Short mmCIF file of C-alpha atoms and ligand atoms in Angstrom, two decimals:
data_model
loop_
_atom_site.label_atom_id
_atom_site.label_comp_id
_atom_site.label_asym_id
_atom_site.label_seq_id
_atom_site.Cartn_x
_atom_site.Cartn_y
_atom_site.Cartn_z
CA UNK A 23 -6.10 8.49 31.51
CA UNK A 24 -4.82 10.89 29.03
CA UNK A 25 -2.68 9.39 26.25
CA UNK A 26 0.02 11.98 27.02
CA UNK A 27 1.68 9.65 29.63
CA UNK A 28 4.75 10.59 31.62
CA UNK A 29 6.42 13.94 30.80
CA UNK A 30 10.07 14.41 30.00
CA UNK A 31 10.77 14.46 33.78
CA UNK A 32 9.34 10.94 33.94
CA UNK A 33 6.48 12.02 36.18
CA UNK A 34 2.78 11.80 35.36
CA UNK A 35 1.05 15.22 35.69
CA UNK A 36 -1.81 15.49 38.24
CA UNK A 37 -4.43 15.90 35.51
CA UNK A 38 -3.21 12.79 33.70
CA UNK A 39 -4.02 10.82 36.82
CA UNK A 40 -7.70 11.81 36.69
CA UNK A 41 -10.02 9.17 35.06
CA UNK A 42 -11.99 10.04 31.91
CA UNK A 43 -15.11 9.36 33.94
CA UNK A 44 -14.27 11.92 36.63
CA UNK A 45 -13.23 14.52 34.09
CA UNK A 46 -16.57 14.27 32.31
CA UNK A 47 -18.50 16.17 35.09
CA UNK A 48 -17.75 19.02 37.43
CA UNK A 49 -18.13 19.61 41.09
CA UNK A 50 -21.65 20.07 42.44
CA UNK A 51 -22.71 23.74 41.83
CA UNK A 52 -25.31 23.49 44.63
CA UNK A 53 -22.84 22.42 47.35
CA UNK A 54 -20.41 25.12 45.96
CA UNK A 55 -23.07 27.82 46.41
CA UNK A 56 -23.49 26.74 50.04
CA UNK A 57 -19.79 27.35 50.69
CA UNK A 58 -20.04 30.80 49.00
CA UNK A 59 -23.14 31.63 51.14
CA UNK A 60 -21.10 30.81 54.25
CA UNK A 61 -18.25 33.09 53.05
CA UNK A 62 -20.61 36.00 52.59
CA UNK A 63 -22.87 35.31 55.54
CA UNK A 64 -25.77 35.17 53.06
CA UNK A 65 -29.21 33.61 53.65
CA UNK A 66 -28.68 30.18 52.09
CA UNK A 67 -31.62 29.42 49.74
CA UNK A 68 -29.22 27.47 47.57
CA UNK A 69 -28.90 23.91 49.03
CA UNK A 70 -32.13 22.17 50.02
CA UNK A 71 -31.71 21.42 53.69
CA UNK A 72 -33.84 22.66 56.59
CA UNK A 73 -32.69 25.10 59.29
CA UNK A 74 -35.29 23.82 61.73
CA UNK A 75 -35.17 20.79 64.01
CA UNK A 76 -36.30 17.24 63.11
CA UNK A 77 -39.26 15.66 64.91
CA UNK A 78 -38.38 14.93 68.65
CA UNK A 79 -39.47 11.30 68.16
CA UNK A 80 -36.44 10.74 65.86
CA UNK A 81 -33.92 12.39 68.25
CA UNK A 82 -35.24 10.29 71.16
CA UNK A 83 -34.98 7.10 69.19
CA UNK A 84 -31.43 8.00 67.99
CA UNK A 85 -30.28 8.75 71.53
CA UNK A 86 -31.90 5.49 72.79
CA UNK A 87 -30.08 3.55 70.09
CA UNK A 88 -26.74 5.01 71.14
CA UNK A 89 -27.48 4.41 74.84
CA UNK A 90 -28.32 0.75 73.80
CA UNK A 91 -24.92 0.44 72.15
CA UNK A 92 -26.35 0.04 68.59
CA UNK A 93 -22.82 0.76 67.36
CA UNK A 94 -21.87 -2.00 65.03
CA UNK A 95 -22.63 -2.78 61.34
CA UNK A 96 -26.33 -3.45 60.71
CA UNK A 97 -27.07 -6.14 58.18
CA UNK A 98 -25.50 -4.75 54.98
CA UNK A 99 -28.87 -4.26 53.19
CA UNK A 100 -30.56 -2.75 56.26
CA UNK A 101 -31.63 -3.58 59.77
CA UNK A 102 -34.57 -6.00 59.65
CA UNK A 103 -36.85 -3.89 61.89
CA UNK A 104 -36.22 -0.80 59.75
CA UNK A 105 -36.97 -2.65 56.53
CA UNK A 106 -40.18 -3.95 58.06
CA UNK A 107 -41.07 -0.47 59.20
CA UNK A 108 -40.55 0.92 55.76
CA UNK A 109 -42.70 -1.82 54.17
CA UNK A 110 -45.44 -1.26 56.80
CA UNK A 111 -45.48 2.52 56.16
CA UNK A 112 -45.71 2.05 52.44
CA UNK A 113 -48.62 -0.34 52.83
CA UNK A 114 -50.39 2.19 55.16
CA UNK A 115 -49.80 5.06 52.79
CA UNK A 116 -50.63 3.30 49.43
CA UNK A 117 -53.08 0.42 50.18
CA UNK A 118 -52.50 -2.42 47.82
CA UNK A 119 -48.76 -1.78 47.42
CA UNK A 120 -47.23 -4.79 49.19
CA UNK A 121 -43.51 -5.02 49.67
CA UNK A 122 -41.58 -8.01 51.02
CA UNK A 123 -39.00 -6.39 53.41
CA UNK A 124 -36.90 -9.51 53.29
CA UNK A 125 -36.35 -9.44 49.56
CA UNK A 126 -37.34 -6.10 48.12
CA UNK A 127 -35.67 -3.35 50.18
CA UNK A 128 -32.02 -2.30 50.33
CA UNK A 129 -31.16 0.43 52.91
CA UNK A 130 -28.49 2.83 51.68
CA UNK A 131 -26.55 5.96 52.71
CA UNK A 132 -29.24 8.35 51.55
CA UNK A 133 -30.97 8.48 48.26
CA UNK A 134 -27.76 9.58 46.74
CA UNK A 135 -26.13 6.14 47.30
CA UNK A 136 -29.38 4.48 46.35
CA UNK A 137 -29.30 6.12 42.94
CA UNK A 138 -25.62 5.30 42.16
CA UNK A 139 -25.88 1.81 43.51
CA UNK A 140 -29.00 1.25 41.35
CA UNK A 141 -27.35 2.48 38.23
CA UNK A 142 -24.15 0.53 38.87
CA UNK A 143 -26.21 -2.56 39.50
CA UNK A 144 -28.64 -2.35 36.59
CA UNK A 145 -27.00 -0.30 33.81
CA UNK A 146 -24.18 -1.38 31.53
CA UNK A 147 -21.57 0.63 29.63
CA UNK A 148 -23.02 1.55 26.29
CA UNK A 149 -26.57 1.78 27.64
CA UNK A 150 -28.70 4.93 27.53
CA UNK A 151 -30.49 6.40 30.48
CA UNK A 152 -33.34 8.96 29.84
CA UNK A 153 -33.28 11.94 32.23
CA UNK A 154 -35.81 14.81 32.25
CA UNK A 155 -34.16 18.15 32.21
CA UNK A 156 -33.87 20.48 34.13
CA UNK A 157 -32.63 17.73 36.53
CA UNK A 158 -31.34 17.17 39.92
CA UNK A 159 -27.59 17.34 39.20
CA UNK A 160 -26.62 13.79 40.34
CA UNK A 161 -28.34 11.81 37.65
CA UNK A 162 -26.02 12.69 34.77
CA UNK A 163 -22.82 11.86 36.76
CA UNK A 164 -24.51 8.65 38.08
CA UNK A 165 -25.23 7.53 34.55
CA UNK A 166 -21.66 8.42 33.40
CA UNK A 167 -20.07 6.59 36.32
CA UNK A 168 -22.02 3.50 35.27
CA UNK A 169 -20.58 3.85 31.71
CA UNK A 170 -23.96 4.84 30.22
CA UNK A 171 -24.94 7.84 28.22
CA UNK A 172 -27.67 10.19 29.62
CA UNK A 173 -30.30 11.15 27.04
CA UNK A 174 -32.23 14.34 27.96
CA UNK A 175 -35.88 15.13 27.52
CA UNK A 176 -37.04 18.74 28.15
CA UNK A 177 -39.56 19.85 30.76
CA UNK A 178 -40.74 23.20 29.49
CA UNK A 179 -41.79 26.29 31.46
CA UNK A 180 -44.17 27.61 32.57
CA UNK A 181 -45.90 24.32 33.54
CA UNK A 182 -42.81 22.01 33.08
CA UNK A 183 -44.75 19.60 30.93
CA UNK A 184 -42.94 17.32 28.51
CA UNK A 185 -43.65 16.66 24.83
CA UNK A 186 -44.90 13.10 24.33
CA UNK A 187 -43.32 12.88 20.82
CA UNK A 188 -39.96 14.11 22.20
CA UNK A 189 -40.06 11.47 24.94
CA UNK A 190 -41.00 8.77 22.49
CA UNK A 191 -38.06 9.76 20.21
CA UNK A 192 -35.63 9.49 23.22
CA UNK A 193 -36.27 5.76 23.45
CA UNK A 194 -33.82 3.64 21.45
CA UNK A 195 -32.80 0.02 21.41
CA UNK A 196 -30.03 1.01 23.83
CA UNK A 197 -32.34 2.60 26.46
CA UNK A 198 -31.97 0.67 29.71
CA UNK A 199 -33.67 2.98 32.18
CA UNK A 200 -35.54 6.24 32.65
CA UNK A 201 -35.17 8.40 35.81
CA UNK A 202 -38.41 9.96 37.12
CA UNK A 203 -38.08 12.46 39.94
CA UNK A 204 -41.50 13.28 41.35
CA UNK A 205 -42.14 15.66 43.08
CA UNK A 206 -39.34 17.27 41.01
CA UNK A 207 -36.34 19.20 41.90
CA UNK A 208 -35.76 21.90 40.64
CA UNK A 209 -39.09 22.71 39.02
CA UNK A 210 -41.60 21.69 41.66
CA UNK A 211 -43.52 19.65 39.09
CA UNK A 212 -45.51 16.70 40.32
CA UNK A 213 -45.94 14.13 37.59
CA UNK A 214 -49.65 13.45 37.06
CA UNK A 215 -51.13 9.97 36.64
CA UNK A 216 -51.76 10.72 32.92
CA UNK A 217 -48.08 11.55 32.43
CA UNK A 218 -46.96 8.50 34.28
CA UNK A 219 -49.30 6.41 32.09
CA UNK A 220 -47.53 7.75 29.01
CA UNK A 221 -44.10 6.95 30.57
CA UNK A 222 -45.37 3.39 31.54
CA UNK A 223 -46.65 2.58 28.06
CA UNK A 224 -43.19 3.50 26.50
CA UNK A 225 -41.31 1.58 29.16
CA UNK A 226 -43.40 -1.52 28.58
CA UNK A 227 -43.12 -1.18 24.81
CA UNK A 228 -39.28 -0.84 24.97
CA UNK A 229 -38.76 -3.10 28.03
CA UNK A 230 -37.15 -0.22 29.99
CA UNK A 231 -36.59 0.11 33.80
CA UNK A 232 -38.02 3.13 35.77
CA UNK A 233 -35.75 4.45 38.48
CA UNK A 234 -37.75 6.91 40.57
CA UNK A 235 -36.54 9.52 43.06
CA UNK A 236 -39.37 10.15 45.45
CA UNK A 237 -37.51 11.94 48.14
CA UNK A 238 -40.16 14.67 48.16
CA UNK A 239 -43.06 12.14 48.25
CA UNK A 240 -44.82 13.90 51.11
CA UNK A 241 -43.89 17.52 50.24
CA UNK A 242 -46.52 18.57 47.76
CA UNK A 243 -49.40 21.07 47.74
CA UNK A 244 -52.05 18.96 45.89
CA UNK A 245 -53.72 17.28 48.81
CA UNK A 246 -54.62 13.53 49.12
CA UNK A 247 -53.55 11.41 46.18
CA UNK A 248 -51.43 14.23 44.71
CA UNK A 249 -48.30 12.05 44.55
CA UNK A 250 -48.53 8.88 42.51
CA UNK A 251 -45.71 6.47 43.11
CA UNK A 252 -44.69 5.18 39.65
CA UNK A 253 -44.35 1.62 41.04
CA UNK A 254 -48.21 1.60 41.55
CA UNK A 255 -48.89 2.48 37.90
CA UNK A 256 -50.06 -0.53 35.85
CA UNK A 257 -47.22 -1.93 33.81
CA UNK A 258 -44.53 -0.55 36.06
CA UNK A 259 -44.94 -2.82 39.14
CA UNK A 260 -42.07 -5.16 38.09
CA UNK A 261 -39.87 -2.73 36.35
CA UNK A 262 -39.51 0.02 38.94
CA UNK A 263 -36.80 0.83 41.47
CA UNK A 264 -38.29 3.26 44.01
CA UNK A 265 -35.78 5.49 45.80
CA UNK A 266 -36.51 7.32 48.92
CA UNK A 267 -34.83 8.55 52.18
CA UNK A 268 -35.32 10.00 55.59
CA UNK A 269 -33.52 13.15 54.49
CA UNK A 270 -36.28 15.51 53.41
CA UNK A 271 -39.50 14.03 54.89
CA UNK A 272 -38.03 14.06 58.41
CA UNK A 273 -35.64 17.01 58.13
CA UNK A 274 -32.48 14.93 58.69
CA UNK A 275 -30.39 15.45 55.51
CA UNK A 276 -27.19 14.85 57.48
CA UNK A 277 -28.20 11.39 58.75
CA UNK A 278 -27.62 9.68 55.45
CA UNK A 279 -30.29 6.99 55.56
CA UNK A 280 -32.23 6.05 52.34
CA UNK A 281 -33.53 2.98 50.60
CA UNK A 282 -34.51 1.25 47.37
CA UNK A 283 -37.66 -0.78 46.81
CA UNK A 284 -37.49 -3.15 43.81
CA UNK A 285 -38.39 -6.72 42.74
CA UNK A 286 -36.17 -9.32 44.29
CA UNK A 287 -33.86 -9.92 41.31
CA UNK A 288 -33.06 -6.18 41.03
CA UNK A 289 -32.76 -5.84 44.74
CA UNK A 290 -30.12 -8.69 44.91
CA UNK A 291 -27.97 -6.76 42.40
CA UNK A 292 -28.41 -3.45 44.20
CA UNK A 293 -27.57 -5.06 47.55
CA UNK A 294 -24.33 -6.49 46.12
CA UNK A 295 -23.18 -3.11 44.77
CA UNK A 296 -24.28 -1.30 47.89
CA UNK A 297 -22.20 -3.65 50.05
CA UNK A 298 -19.02 -2.91 48.22
CA UNK A 299 -19.75 0.86 48.04
CA UNK A 300 -20.54 1.50 51.72
CA UNK A 301 -21.20 -1.78 53.55
CA UNK A 302 -24.21 -0.20 55.24
CA UNK A 303 -26.05 2.88 56.46
CA UNK A 304 -25.52 4.19 60.04
CA UNK A 305 -26.98 1.53 62.34
CA UNK A 306 -28.25 3.77 65.22
CA UNK A 307 -29.94 6.07 62.67
CA UNK A 308 -31.70 3.12 61.02
CA UNK A 309 -33.06 2.35 64.56
CA UNK A 310 -34.28 6.00 64.72
CA UNK A 311 -35.80 5.41 61.24
CA UNK A 312 -38.15 2.89 62.79
CA UNK A 313 -39.58 5.75 64.99
CA UNK A 314 -39.82 7.89 61.76
CA UNK A 315 -41.89 5.29 60.01
CA UNK A 316 -44.21 5.00 62.95
CA UNK A 317 -45.22 8.68 62.92
CA UNK A 318 -48.94 9.17 62.41
CA UNK A 319 -50.60 10.32 59.06
CA UNK A 320 -51.16 13.71 60.61
CA UNK A 321 -47.32 14.28 60.69
CA UNK A 322 -47.30 14.37 56.87
CA UNK A 323 -50.42 16.60 56.65
CA UNK A 324 -48.92 19.09 59.08
CA UNK A 325 -45.48 19.07 57.33
CA UNK A 326 -46.99 19.74 53.93
CA UNK A 327 -49.08 22.58 55.42
CA UNK A 328 -46.00 24.18 56.89
CA UNK A 329 -44.13 23.93 53.57
CA UNK A 330 -47.10 25.55 51.84
CA UNK A 331 -46.78 28.37 54.35
CA UNK A 332 -43.06 28.73 53.63
CA UNK A 333 -43.76 28.66 49.84
CA UNK A 334 -46.42 31.35 50.29
CA UNK A 335 -43.96 33.65 52.08
CA UNK A 336 -41.10 33.26 49.56
CA UNK A 337 -43.04 33.31 46.30
CA UNK A 338 -44.81 36.71 46.71
CA UNK A 339 -41.42 38.24 47.71
CA UNK A 340 -39.78 36.84 44.55
CA UNK A 341 -42.61 38.02 42.38
CA UNK A 342 -42.49 41.45 44.03
CA UNK A 343 -38.90 42.08 42.93
CA UNK A 344 -39.50 40.81 39.39
CA UNK A 345 -38.65 37.06 39.21
CA UNK A 346 -41.10 35.18 36.95
CA UNK A 347 -42.22 31.59 37.82
CA UNK A 348 -45.06 29.19 38.45
CA UNK A 349 -45.51 28.49 42.15
CA UNK A 350 -44.33 24.86 42.66
CA UNK A 351 -46.91 22.04 43.16
CA UNK A 352 -44.36 20.00 45.14
CA UNK A 353 -40.81 19.77 46.59
CA UNK A 354 -39.42 22.95 48.12
CA UNK A 355 -37.85 24.87 45.25
CA UNK A 356 -38.86 27.69 42.99
CA UNK A 357 -37.11 27.78 39.60
CA UNK A 358 -37.43 31.40 38.37
CA UNK A 359 -36.78 33.20 35.13
CA UNK A 360 -34.53 36.18 35.97
CA UNK A 361 -35.79 38.30 33.08
CA UNK A 362 -35.19 42.00 33.36
CA UNK A 363 -33.32 41.49 36.69
CA UNK A 364 -30.42 40.05 34.73
CA UNK A 365 -30.20 41.79 31.37
CA UNK A 366 -26.98 39.95 30.62
CA UNK A 367 -28.68 36.59 31.14
CA UNK A 368 -25.51 35.30 32.86
CA UNK A 369 -26.94 33.12 35.68
CA UNK A 370 -23.62 32.38 37.30
CA UNK A 371 -22.55 36.07 37.50
CA UNK A 372 -26.10 36.94 38.65
CA UNK A 373 -26.04 34.33 41.45
CA UNK A 374 -22.60 35.49 42.57
CA UNK A 375 -23.83 39.12 42.73
CA UNK A 376 -26.83 38.00 44.66
CA UNK A 377 -24.77 36.30 47.33
CA UNK A 378 -22.10 38.98 47.63
CA UNK A 379 -24.21 42.14 47.09
CA UNK A 380 -27.70 41.23 48.31
CA UNK A 381 -26.87 38.47 50.80
CA UNK A 382 -29.06 35.72 49.42
CA UNK A 383 -27.79 32.53 47.85
CA UNK A 384 -29.63 30.68 45.04
CA UNK A 385 -28.41 28.17 42.44
CA UNK A 386 -27.62 29.28 38.85
CA UNK A 387 -30.09 27.74 36.39
CA UNK A 388 -27.44 26.39 34.06
CA UNK A 389 -26.45 23.77 36.61
CA UNK A 390 -29.71 21.97 35.93
CA UNK A 391 -29.11 21.54 32.23
CA UNK A 392 -26.82 19.50 30.04
CA UNK A 393 -26.60 22.54 27.67
CA UNK A 394 -25.93 25.32 30.14
CA UNK A 395 -27.34 27.91 27.68
CA UNK A 396 -30.84 26.59 28.47
CA UNK A 397 -30.53 27.71 32.13
CA UNK A 398 -28.81 31.00 31.64
CA UNK A 399 -31.90 33.03 32.40
CA UNK A 400 -32.83 31.01 35.49
CA UNK A 401 -32.12 30.77 39.19
CA UNK A 402 -33.42 28.34 41.83
CA UNK A 403 -34.35 29.24 45.36
CA UNK A 404 -35.00 26.63 48.04
CA UNK A 405 -37.44 27.25 50.98
CA UNK A 406 -36.97 24.50 53.62
CA UNK A 407 -36.35 27.28 56.10
CA UNK A 408 -37.84 28.89 59.17
CA UNK A 409 -40.41 31.59 58.34
CA UNK A 410 -38.12 34.17 59.89
CA UNK A 411 -35.27 33.11 57.64
CA UNK A 412 -37.53 33.50 54.60
CA UNK A 413 -38.67 36.95 55.78
CA UNK A 414 -34.99 37.92 56.19
CA UNK A 415 -34.28 36.71 52.60
CA UNK A 416 -37.30 38.65 51.35
CA UNK A 417 -36.15 41.80 53.09
CA UNK A 418 -32.66 41.47 51.44
CA UNK A 419 -34.13 40.71 48.05
CA UNK A 420 -36.05 43.98 48.15
CA UNK A 421 -32.66 45.75 47.73
CA UNK A 422 -32.56 44.33 44.16
N1 PLP B 524 -32.76 13.55 45.12
C1 PLP B 524 -33.23 14.81 44.98
C2 PLP B 524 -34.21 15.09 43.95
C3 PLP B 524 -32.75 15.83 45.80
O1 PLP B 524 -33.24 17.04 45.68
C4 PLP B 524 -31.75 15.57 46.82
C5 PLP B 524 -31.26 16.61 47.66
O2 PLP B 524 -31.40 17.74 47.48
C6 PLP B 524 -31.30 14.19 46.90
C7 PLP B 524 -31.85 13.27 46.04
C8 PLP B 524 -30.28 13.80 47.90
O3 PLP B 524 -30.86 12.99 48.86
P1 PLP B 524 -30.11 12.35 50.09
O4 PLP B 524 -29.71 13.41 51.07
O5 PLP B 524 -31.08 11.37 50.70
O6 PLP B 524 -28.89 11.65 49.51
#
C-alpha cells in the first residue's frame, strides 16, 4: 500500500489499494498482443498456441471421462493414474530416471501454476533467483510474488550462449534457485549438456535449487538426445524441480494441466501451496492426460518433424524481408533483430505497426528483458500454426 493513505474525502484511491507486489510488474505483453491481433484481424504469431487440433486420442479420452462422470475434484496433487502415467512416460523416455508417482509428482493447472507454486513453496522473501534473459515473461513476476529478487544473466545473440564468468558472478549467499528453461522461449536455444554441467557445478557449490521449465521438451530440431533434462545431470538429481505440462506437447494450451517432479520433501511443500492456490487441475482432463502419456514414441518424432516444417516455412520468409536471426534449435519461436526494418529501434511501435498495417502480430522484444532497452531492436514470432497460416503471414510480411 502507498503511504499516502485516505484522501481528504476519507476515501482510499484505487491505486492506493494495489499491493506493492502487483505494482512491480505489468500486464503480460504477449497476451495483450493477442487481443490486438484479434482487433485488427491479424495473423497471430504473437502468443504461442496452436491453430490446429490436438491428437484425437486426447479428445476421445476427455469425452469418455465426461461420459463417465469424472466431474469432481481429483486428489489435490493429481489423479493417481495420471501421476503413474507421467512417471511411466518419463522412465520410457529417459531410461534410468525413476520417479515415485506417490511422492514426487504434483499435478497443477498448467506449468504456469507449477512455476508459481514452486517458487512460493521453496523461495523466501529476501532470496535471489537467477533467471536467464531474454526470458519467458512469467519468471520475474513469479519471483517477485514470492518476495524474492530476480537476478538476470544474459543469453547473447547470435547463438544465445551465456558467459560462464557472468553466471558465476550472479551467484551470491542469497541465491536460492536458478530457473532453466530448455528448450528456451523466446530464443529457441536448447541448453547443451556442457552448459548444464557448468550450471550443475555452480548449484552444487552454492547449494542452489534448479527449477526447470521443460514445456518444449519434445519440440526441438536436434534429433535423439537433443534435449537433456537437467534432473538427469549428475549433481542435480536431488536439487531439481522439473516443470512440464500437456499444453505444448499435445497442443492443448487451454486445458490447463501441468505437473512438477521433485524429491519428496520439495514435493510436499509444492503440494501444500498448490492445494491453497487451486485445489487441483481439471479432473476429466487429467484422465485424458493418461491417454496423452500412452502415445507411442513415433508421436513425438512426427510432431517435431511437423514443427521443423513450420519453422522452415516461416524462417525464409522472415529472412527474405530483412529480419536477422539464427533459426531456432528448439521450441517454436524466432527472436529476430529488426535491423534496418525499424530504423527507430522502437520495438513496441514497430510491433503495433506490424499488426495494424501489415496484419501480422509478433511480440516486442523489450518484453523479454528486465531492461527494456536491450530488446528494443527485437521482435519474436511464434510458429505453432498450420502451414497455410504461415504462408498467409509470409504473404503479408512481403508488404514490408
Ligand atoms: N513456460 C514457457 C517457457 C512458455 O513458453 C509457456 C507458454 O507460452 C508456458 C510456460 C505456459 O505454459 P502453460 O500453458 O502450461 O501454463
